[in-house]
Coordinates of C-alpha atoms in Angstrom, one line a residue:
X1 CA 61.7 46.0 -82.8
X2 CA 59.2 47.7 -80.6
X3 CA 55.7 46.3 -80.1
X4 CA 52.8 48.7 -80.4
X5 CA 49.1 48.9 -79.8
X6 CA 47.0 51.2 -81.9
X7 CA 43.4 52.0 -81.0
X8 CA 41.1 53.6 -83.5
X9 CA 37.9 55.0 -82.0
X10 CA 35.2 55.7 -84.6
X11 CA 33.0 58.5 -83.3
X12 CA 30.7 58.6 -86.3
X13 CA 30.2 55.3 -88.2
X14 CA 28.8 57.1 -91.2
X15 CA 32.0 58.9 -92.1
X16 CA 34.4 56.3 -90.7
X17 CA 36.9 58.9 -89.5
X18 CA 38.6 57.5 -86.4
X19 CA 40.4 59.1 -83.4
X20 CA 43.6 57.3 -83.0
X21 CA 46.1 56.7 -80.2
X22 CA 49.3 54.7 -80.5
X23 CA 51.4 53.4 -77.6
X24 CA 54.4 51.2 -77.3
X25 CA 53.8 48.3 -74.9
X26 CA 56.0 45.5 -73.4
X27 CA 55.3 42.1 -74.8
X28 CA 52.7 40.0 -73.1
X29 CA 49.0 39.1 -73.1
X30 CA 46.5 41.9 -72.5
X31 CA 42.8 42.0 -72.0
X32 CA 40.7 45.1 -73.0
X33 CA 38.1 46.6 -70.8
X34 CA 35.8 49.6 -71.5
X35 CA 33.9 51.9 -69.2
X36 CA 31.2 54.5 -69.7
X37 CA 30.6 56.9 -66.8
X38 CA 30.5 54.7 -63.7
X39 CA 29.6 51.3 -65.2
X40 CA 31.9 48.7 -66.7
X41 CA 30.3 47.0 -69.7
X42 CA 31.4 44.7 -72.4
X43 CA 33.0 46.2 -75.5
X44 CA 30.7 46.9 -78.3
X45 CA 31.8 46.3 -81.9
X46 CA 35.6 45.8 -81.9
X47 CA 37.9 44.4 -84.5
X48 CA 41.6 43.9 -84.1
X49 CA 44.3 43.1 -86.6
X50 CA 47.8 41.9 -86.0
X51 CA 51.0 41.9 -88.0
X52 CA 51.9 38.4 -86.6
X53 CA 50.5 36.0 -89.2
X54 CA 50.8 33.1 -86.8
X55 CA 48.2 34.6 -84.4
X56 CA 44.6 33.6 -84.5
X57 CA 42.2 36.3 -85.7
X58 CA 41.0 38.6 -83.0
X59 CA 37.2 38.8 -83.1
X60 CA 34.4 40.4 -81.2
X61 CA 34.0 39.1 -77.7
X62 CA 33.1 40.4 -74.2
X63 CA 36.7 40.3 -73.2
X64 CA 39.1 40.8 -76.1
X65 CA 42.5 39.3 -75.5
X66 CA 45.6 40.5 -77.3
X67 CA 48.8 38.5 -77.4
X68 CA 51.5 41.0 -78.2
X69 CA 54.9 39.5 -79.2
X70 CA 58.2 41.2 -79.7
X71 CA 58.1 43.4 -82.8
X72 CA 54.3 42.8 -83.3
X73 CA 51.9 45.6 -84.0
X74 CA 48.2 45.3 -83.1
X75 CA 45.5 47.7 -84.3
X76 CA 42.0 47.7 -82.9
X77 CA 39.0 49.6 -84.1
X78 CA 35.8 49.9 -82.1
X79 CA 32.6 51.8 -83.1
X80 CA 30.9 53.9 -80.5
X81 CA 29.0 57.2 -80.9
X82 CA 29.3 58.1 -77.2
X83 CA 31.6 60.9 -76.6
X84 CA 33.2 60.0 -73.3
X85 CA 34.4 56.8 -71.6
X86 CA 37.6 54.9 -70.8
X87 CA 39.7 52.1 -72.3
X88 CA 41.9 50.0 -70.0
X89 CA 44.4 47.4 -71.1
X90 CA 45.3 44.9 -68.4
X91 CA 48.4 42.8 -68.8
X92 CA 47.6 39.3 -67.8
X93 CA 50.6 38.3 -65.6
X94 CA 51.4 37.9 -62.0
X95 CA 51.8 40.6 -60.9
X96 CA 49.5 42.4 -63.4
X97 CA 50.4 45.5 -65.2
X98 CA 48.2 48.1 -67.0
X99 CA 47.9 51.0 -69.4
X100 CA 45.1 53.4 -69.0
X101 CA 43.7 55.3 -72.0
X102 CA 41.1 58.0 -71.4
X103 CA 39.0 59.9 -73.9
X104 CA 36.7 62.8 -73.3
X105 CA 34.5 64.6 -75.8
X106 CA 36.3 63.0 -78.7
X107 CA 39.9 64.0 -77.7
X108 CA 42.4 61.6 -76.1
X109 CA 44.2 62.3 -72.9
X110 CA 47.8 61.3 -72.7
X111 CA 48.0 57.7 -71.4
X112 CA 48.7 57.2 -67.7
X113 CA 51.0 54.4 -66.9
X114 CA 50.4 52.7 -63.6
X115 CA 50.8 49.4 -62.0
X116 CA 48.9 47.4 -59.5
X117 CA 49.2 44.0 -57.8
X118 CA 47.8 41.8 -55.1
X119 CA 44.7 39.8 -54.3
X120 CA 43.1 38.4 -51.2
X121 CA 45.1 35.6 -49.6
X122 CA 48.0 34.6 -47.4
X123 CA 50.7 33.7 -50.0
X124 CA 53.5 36.1 -50.9
X125 CA 52.1 39.0 -53.0
X126 CA 48.6 38.4 -51.5
X127 CA 47.0 40.5 -48.8
X128 CA 44.4 40.5 -46.1
X129 CA 43.4 44.1 -45.5
X130 CA 46.7 45.9 -46.4
X131 CA 47.2 49.1 -44.3
X132 CA 50.3 51.2 -44.3
X133 CA 52.7 51.5 -47.2
X134 CA 56.1 53.2 -47.7
X135 CA 59.1 53.2 -50.0
X136 CA 62.8 53.5 -49.2
X137 CA 65.6 55.3 -51.0
X138 CA 66.6 52.2 -52.8
X139 CA 63.3 51.9 -54.5
X140 CA 61.7 49.1 -52.5
X141 CA 58.1 49.2 -51.4
X142 CA 56.9 47.9 -48.0
X143 CA 53.3 47.0 -47.3
X144 CA 51.8 46.3 -43.9
X145 CA 49.6 43.2 -44.4
X146 CA 47.4 43.9 -41.4
X147 CA 45.3 40.8 -40.9
X148 CA 48.1 38.5 -42.1
X149 CA 50.2 40.0 -39.3
X150 CA 53.3 40.6 -41.5
X151 CA 55.2 43.1 -43.6
X152 CA 55.8 42.4 -47.3
X153 CA 58.6 43.9 -49.4
X154 CA 58.5 44.4 -53.2
X155 CA 60.7 46.0 -55.8
X156 CA 59.4 48.7 -58.1
X157 CA 58.5 46.1 -60.8
X158 CA 56.1 44.7 -58.2
X159 CA 58.0 41.5 -57.6
X160 CA 57.9 40.1 -54.1
X161 CA 61.3 40.1 -52.3
X162 CA 60.5 38.8 -48.9
X163 CA 58.2 39.2 -45.9
X164 CA 58.6 39.0 -42.1
X165 CA 56.5 38.5 -39.1
X166 CA 55.8 35.7 -36.6
X167 CA 56.0 32.3 -38.2
X168 CA 55.7 33.5 -41.8
X169 CA 57.9 30.6 -42.9
X170 CA 57.0 27.8 -40.5
X171 CA 54.0 28.9 -38.5
X172 CA 55.9 29.3 -35.2
X173 CA 55.5 32.2 -32.8
X174 CA 59.0 33.6 -33.4
X175 CA 60.1 36.3 -35.9
X176 CA 60.8 34.8 -39.3
X177 CA 61.8 35.9 -42.8
X178 CA 60.3 34.3 -45.9
X179 CA 60.9 34.7 -49.6
X180 CA 58.9 31.9 -51.0
X181 CA 56.1 29.4 -50.0
X182 CA 55.1 31.8 -47.2
X183 CA 52.1 31.9 -45.0
X184 CA 50.2 34.4 -42.8
X185 CA 52.0 35.5 -39.7
X186 CA 51.0 34.3 -36.3
X187 CA 49.7 37.0 -34.0
X188 CA 51.4 37.6 -30.6
X189 CA 53.7 39.9 -28.7
X190 CA 57.1 38.3 -29.2
X191 CA 59.9 40.3 -30.7
X192 CA 59.2 40.8 -34.4
X193 CA 55.7 39.3 -34.1
X194 CA 52.6 41.5 -34.7
X195 CA 49.0 41.8 -33.7
X196 CA 47.2 43.8 -36.4
X197 CA 50.0 46.2 -37.4
X198 CA 49.0 49.3 -39.3
X199 CA 51.3 52.2 -40.0
X200 CA 54.9 52.0 -41.4
X201 CA 57.6 54.6 -42.0
X202 CA 61.2 54.6 -43.2
X203 CA 64.1 56.9 -42.1
X204 CA 67.1 58.2 -44.0
X205 CA 69.1 55.0 -43.3
X206 CA 66.2 52.8 -44.6
X207 CA 65.3 51.6 -41.1
X208 CA 61.6 50.7 -40.9
X209 CA 59.3 51.6 -38.0
X210 CA 56.0 49.5 -37.8
X211 CA 53.1 50.4 -35.6
X212 CA 52.0 47.2 -33.8
X213 CA 48.6 48.5 -32.9
X214 CA 47.1 45.8 -30.7
X215 CA 50.4 45.4 -28.9
X216 CA 50.6 49.2 -28.3
X217 CA 54.2 49.4 -29.4
X218 CA 56.5 50.4 -32.2
X219 CA 58.9 47.9 -33.7
X220 CA 62.0 48.8 -35.7
X221 CA 63.5 46.6 -38.5
X222 CA 66.3 46.7 -41.1
X223 CA 65.2 47.0 -44.7
X224 CA 65.8 43.2 -45.0
X225 CA 63.3 42.6 -42.2
X226 CA 65.7 41.8 -39.3
X227 CA 64.3 42.8 -35.9
X228 CA 66.2 45.6 -34.1
X229 CA 64.2 46.9 -31.2
X230 CA 60.9 48.1 -29.9
X231 CA 59.4 50.6 -27.5
X232 CA 56.0 51.4 -26.0
X233 CA 53.3 49.4 -24.1
X234 CA 49.8 50.1 -23.0
X235 CA 49.5 53.2 -20.9
X236 CA 48.9 56.9 -20.7
X237 CA 52.3 58.4 -19.6
X238 CA 55.0 59.4 -22.1
X239 CA 56.4 56.7 -24.2
X240 CA 53.3 54.5 -23.7
X241 CA 50.3 54.1 -26.1
X242 CA 46.7 53.2 -26.4
X243 CA 46.1 51.7 -29.9
X244 CA 48.6 53.7 -31.9
X245 CA 47.8 53.5 -35.6
X246 CA 50.0 55.7 -37.9
X247 CA 53.5 56.9 -38.0
X248 CA 55.8 59.4 -39.8
X249 CA 59.5 60.3 -39.9
X250 CA 60.8 63.8 -40.5
X251 CA 63.9 65.1 -42.3
X252 CA 65.9 64.7 -39.1
X253 CA 64.8 61.1 -38.4
X254 CA 62.5 62.0 -35.6
X255 CA 59.6 59.6 -35.3
X256 CA 56.0 60.8 -34.8
X257 CA 53.3 58.3 -33.6
X258 CA 49.6 58.9 -33.6
X259 CA 48.5 57.7 -30.1
X260 CA 44.9 57.5 -31.2
X261 CA 43.4 56.2 -27.9
X262 CA 45.2 58.9 -25.9
X263 CA 44.2 61.7 -28.3
X264 CA 47.8 62.9 -28.8
X265 CA 50.9 62.8 -31.0
X266 CA 54.2 61.5 -29.5
X267 CA 57.6 62.4 -30.8
X268 CA 60.7 60.2 -30.4
X269 CA 64.2 60.0 -31.8
X270 CA 65.2 57.1 -34.0
X271 CA 66.2 54.9 -31.1
X272 CA 62.8 55.3 -29.4
X273 CA 63.8 57.9 -26.8
X274 CA 60.8 60.1 -25.9
X275 CA 61.2 63.8 -26.9
X276 CA 57.8 65.4 -26.4
X277 CA 54.1 65.1 -27.1
X278 CA 51.2 67.4 -27.9
X279 CA 47.4 67.4 -27.6
X280 CA 44.7 69.1 -25.6
X281 CA 45.4 68.6 -21.8
X282 CA 48.6 66.5 -22.1
X283 CA 50.3 68.8 -19.6
X284 CA 47.3 68.9 -17.1
X285 CA 45.4 71.8 -18.6
X286 CA 42.4 72.1 -20.9
X287 CA 43.9 73.6 -24.1
X288 CA 46.4 72.5 -26.7
X289 CA 49.7 71.8 -24.9
X290 CA 53.1 70.2 -25.3
X291 CA 54.6 68.0 -22.6
X292 CA 58.1 66.5 -22.0
X293 CA 57.6 64.7 -18.7
X294 CA 54.8 63.7 -16.3
X295 CA 52.4 63.8 -19.3
X296 CA 48.7 62.9 -19.4
X297 CA 46.3 61.5 -22.0
X298 CA 44.8 64.1 -24.3
X299 CA 41.2 65.4 -24.2
X300 CA 39.1 64.6 -27.3
X301 CA 37.2 67.3 -29.1
X302 CA 36.9 69.5 -32.1
X303 CA 39.0 72.5 -31.0
X304 CA 42.0 73.8 -32.9
X305 CA 44.8 71.2 -32.5
X306 CA 42.4 68.8 -30.7
X307 CA 41.8 65.2 -31.9
X308 CA 38.8 63.0 -32.1
X309 CA 39.9 60.2 -34.4
X310 CA 43.4 61.0 -35.4
X311 CA 44.6 58.8 -38.4
X312 CA 47.4 59.3 -40.9
X313 CA 50.4 61.5 -40.3
X314 CA 53.1 62.9 -42.5
X315 CA 56.0 65.3 -42.2
X316 CA 56.9 67.4 -45.3
X317 CA 60.1 69.0 -46.5
X318 CA 58.9 72.3 -45.0
X319 CA 59.1 71.0 -41.5
X320 CA 55.3 70.8 -41.1
X321 CA 53.4 67.8 -39.6
X322 CA 50.0 66.9 -41.1
X323 CA 47.5 64.9 -39.2
X324 CA 44.2 63.6 -40.6
X325 CA 41.2 63.3 -38.4
X326 CA 38.5 61.0 -39.8
X327 CA 35.8 62.4 -37.5
X328 CA 36.6 66.1 -38.1
X329 CA 37.1 65.3 -41.8
X330 CA 40.0 67.7 -41.9
X331 CA 43.8 67.9 -41.9
X332 CA 45.4 69.7 -39.0
X333 CA 48.9 71.1 -39.5
X334 CA 51.6 71.6 -36.8
X335 CA 55.2 72.5 -36.7
X336 CA 57.8 69.9 -35.6
X337 CA 57.3 70.9 -31.9
X338 CA 53.6 70.5 -32.0
X339 CA 52.6 74.1 -32.3
X340 CA 49.3 74.4 -34.1
X341 CA 49.5 76.2 -37.5
X342 CA 46.1 75.8 -39.3
X343 CA 43.7 73.2 -40.6
X344 CA 41.8 72.6 -43.9
X345 CA 39.0 70.5 -45.1
X346 CA 35.3 69.9 -44.3
X347 CA 33.0 67.0 -44.9
X348 CA 31.9 66.6 -48.5
X349 CA 32.9 65.2 -51.9
X350 CA 34.1 68.4 -53.6
X351 CA 37.6 69.4 -54.2
X352 CA 39.5 69.7 -51.0
X353 CA 36.7 68.2 -49.0
X354 CA 36.9 64.8 -47.2
X355 CA 34.9 61.9 -46.0
X356 CA 36.9 60.0 -43.4
X357 CA 40.4 60.9 -44.5
X358 CA 42.9 58.2 -43.4
X359 CA 46.4 58.1 -44.9
X360 CA 48.6 61.2 -45.5
X361 CA 51.9 61.3 -47.4
X362 CA 54.2 64.1 -48.5
X363 CA 56.4 64.4 -51.5
X364 CA 59.9 66.0 -51.9
X365 CA 58.3 69.4 -52.9
X366 CA 56.2 69.6 -49.7
X367 CA 52.8 68.7 -51.3
X368 CA 50.6 66.2 -49.6
X369 CA 48.4 63.3 -50.7
X370 CA 45.4 62.2 -48.7
X371 CA 43.6 58.8 -48.9
X372 CA 40.0 60.1 -48.8
X373 CA 38.5 56.8 -47.6
X374 CA 34.8 57.6 -47.7
X375 CA 35.1 59.2 -51.2
X376 CA 37.2 56.3 -52.6
X377 CA 39.8 58.7 -54.0
X378 CA 43.2 60.2 -53.4
X379 CA 43.6 64.0 -53.3
X380 CA 46.7 66.0 -54.0
X381 CA 47.1 69.3 -52.3
X382 CA 49.6 72.1 -51.5
X383 CA 50.8 72.3 -48.0
X384 CA 48.3 75.1 -47.3
X385 CA 45.4 72.9 -48.4
X386 CA 45.0 74.3 -51.9
X387 CA 43.5 71.6 -54.1
X388 CA 45.7 70.4 -57.0
X389 CA 44.2 67.2 -58.4
X390 CA 42.4 63.9 -57.5
X391 CA 42.0 60.4 -58.9
X392 CA 39.9 57.3 -58.1
X393 CA 36.3 56.3 -57.6
X394 CA 34.4 53.4 -56.1
X395 CA 35.1 50.0 -57.5
X396 CA 37.7 47.2 -57.9
X397 CA 39.0 47.9 -61.4
X398 CA 42.1 49.9 -62.3
X399 CA 41.9 53.6 -61.1
X400 CA 39.2 52.6 -58.5
X401 CA 39.3 52.2 -54.8
X402 CA 37.3 50.5 -52.0
X403 CA 38.0 52.5 -48.9
X404 CA 41.7 53.4 -49.4
X405 CA 43.7 53.8 -46.3
X406 CA 47.6 53.9 -46.5
X407 CA 49.4 56.0 -49.0

C-alpha cells in the first residue's frame, strides 16, 4: 500500500476550514520546516496523526519528525492566518531527499520534487567548493570537487559511484579511483592529478573533459574515471592556456574552452587537436577576430564579442555558443565558428538581469540556464535571452543558494 502525507492548513481558526494537499511519499523519516518570506522559523501550532498505532504521538515541537512506514498515512494540521509561506519536508537519510510544498494567497502550488545531497568534507559524497557539474547519456552525474582536487560520480538517486584524482584512495601523487573510504585528492601535475579543477563536459561517447585550471590544461577521462590524455600548458599561442576555467562540447563533439587569462575561446576536436580561436586581437588586430595559426592572446574590454571575465560556456542544439561574462553581467552569443551574434543581460536583480553570472547550460530544446551567482538564483531563458523562469534565493535550505557556480 502507498504511504501518504496529508497537510491541512487552517487559514482561519474561527471556521476551521482547511486548505488540504495530499502527496504520496517513499517510506522514511522526514522533518518538517516552514518559511515565511525570507526567514525560516519554527512551526507554529501543528498536530499530526498517524494510522500506525505503534508510532508515538506526534506533538508540537520546533522540528516535527514524521516516521512514515509502508502503507502508513500521516495527516498534519497547522494553524496560521498568514496567507503566504512555504512548507518543506526533508527526508532524513544520506543522501537526503525532499519534497517542497508552496502555498500563496491561500492556494497550493503543485509540489515540486527535487533532490539534494552533499556537505562539506573530504569523504565520498562530501565536497569542498564544488564547481563544474555535468550528466552523461546513461544518467550519471559528475561533480568537480575543486578544492578536494577530484571528480565524483553519482547515479540519479544521488548515490556515490566512485571518484578519481591524485591519491584519492591512498594519498599518493598518482591517479587513483576510489569507491569507498576515499579521501581528498593530492594536488599536482601528474597524469590524472588536479590542481583546482573547475569545468567539466561530456561528449556523445560519454568521455569526460575536465578543466585543470592551475595546471593550464584539459584532461580527458572515460566515464569510469580512467585517464586517457591531456593537452594544453601555460602560454599564449594556440593550444596553450592561462587559467582556463569552463568548457563545453557541441553536437559534433567539438570542445570549447574558456581561456580566461588570455581573453579568448579556443575550439578543439575531441582528441585535443586545435581548430580555431576567437576574441579581440587574437589574429593581431584590435577587433573581434578568429585565428587558426600564429595566434595571440585576446584584448580585454567591453566591446561586442570582447571578454573581461569570461566564465561559463554552453553550446545548444541550435549550434550557438553562449559565454557568460561576470564583469559585463551578460551572456554573449556566437556561432560555432566564433562569429558574434548578439548579447543579452545587464547588471541587476530583475528578470533577465544578472549579478556575476557564472555557469551556463543548455537543454535539448535550445533553452539556456544561467547560474546567477550574485543573485543566488538560476534563470531559465530562451536562446534569444527572453526570460522564462527563475528559482532560488540566498540561504542554505532547500531551494536556496550561496553563490551558485556550475550548472
